[in-house]
Amino acid sequence: MPLLSVIIPTHNRANILEKCLTHLESQTIAEDIEVIVINDVQNDKEYERIANSAWQIPVSFETISPCHQGVARNKGVQKARSSTLLFIGDDILLAPDACALHVEAHEHASTPIAVLGSIEWAHDIEVTAVMKWLMQSGWQFGYPKIQKYAGGILPKNMQHQYSYTANISLPTEVAERISFRDDIALYGWEDVEWGNRLKNAGVRVYFESKSLGFHHHVITMEDSLRRMETIGKAAVVLAKAVPEFDRLPRGWKKMAYSVAALLPTMAGRHRKAFLRGINKL
């Protein structure tokens, strides 16, 4: 029985998925992990080539109908054989000891917890100005804001904001009990909503900052602004479905966003795109 089931939803990114799997082969506990890849693109020849390749670790590949990445994760959970699972993205390249650190954190926990690892930009890609801003601002990953909690439990009132599914593990029975919503089709916020339900169920988030994943994804300003508009739309949809969802700006906060959106700064341009998405619904 594996010590850890690694679940990877993937969509039309076969080349980087191959790198992701290669890094999993290099884990210090490679002999004790299984990998479950859930693909939602039909007739992808490059994906089929990877699925038919010989891997040094157990990797199962399944293609399902086009879906939200949360639905793909749920499918992976159903196939997991380990009592602990790790969600990562298909563009995340794990450091060699990343999986071992997740397993150790769970072994030392007295109650069921989620274990959050760190994310940095991959060293072999060009890190654009907007990528640097995204990492510092929290609009994609907000790790600078939680570094003081490294090696400990995140405060309960904020933990859901850091339930990043790019590098987070939890007991399989918890993932089975608290699954991702299957009624939201737009990209964005599904991890925050899921993290809020983990919090409400008493599952705390431990920050294992040494478990490192490298994000191999170049993002241009245009890419980032399109993403912001999409997550603006998604915030409206999720707020309608989940009344306690707290990421949709309202009242004075929305007014502050509107003022900031007038500025020709990185933050201003992103808030403008976010509001544009909100106002489209």
PDB file of C-alpha atoms in Angstrom, residues 6-7 11 20 22 24-25 69 77 89 113-114 145 147 178 190 194 198 204 238 258:
ATOM      1  CA  VAL A   6      -0.490  12.144  -5.662  1.00  0.00           C
ATOM      2  CA  ILE A   7      -3.469  13.468  -7.629  1.00  0.00           C
ATOM      3  CA  HIS A  11      -5.811  19.898 -19.258  1.00  0.00           C
ATOM      4  CA  CYS A  20       5.910  16.963 -13.440  1.00  0.00           C
ATOM      5  CA  THR A  22       9.701  13.034 -13.999  1.00  0.00           C
ATOM      6  CA  LEU A  24       7.824  12.640  -8.988  1.00  0.00           C
ATOM      7  CA  GLU A  25      10.055   9.769 -10.124  1.00  0.00           C
ATOM      8  CA  GLN A  69     -10.503  20.858 -12.165  1.00  0.00           C
ATOM      9  CA  VAL A  77      -9.722  10.824  -4.784  1.00  0.00           C
ATOM     10  CA  GLY A  89      -0.979  21.005 -10.412  1.00  0.00           C
ATOM     11  CA  ILE A 113      -4.813  18.126   9.222  1.00  0.00           C
ATOM     12  CA  ALA A 114      -4.184  19.542   5.784  1.00  0.00           C
ATOM     13  CA  LYS A 145       1.965  36.794   4.192  1.00  0.00           C
ATOM     14  CA  GLN A 147       5.962  32.891   6.280  1.00  0.00           C
ATOM     15  CA  ILE A 178     -15.240  17.062   1.946  1.00  0.00           C
ATOM     16  CA  GLU A 190     -12.895  26.467  -5.808  1.00  0.00           C
ATOM     17  CA  TRP A 194     -13.250  23.946  -0.327  1.00  0.00           C
ATOM     18  CA  LEU A 198     -12.315  22.120   5.723  1.00  0.00           C
ATOM     19  CA  ARG A 204      -6.603  22.875  10.395  1.00  0.00           C
ATOM     20  CA  LEU A 238     -19.687  31.328  -6.213  1.00  0.00           C
ATOM     21  CA  SER A 258     -12.999  50.950  -8.003  1.00  0.00           C
TER      22      SER A 258
END
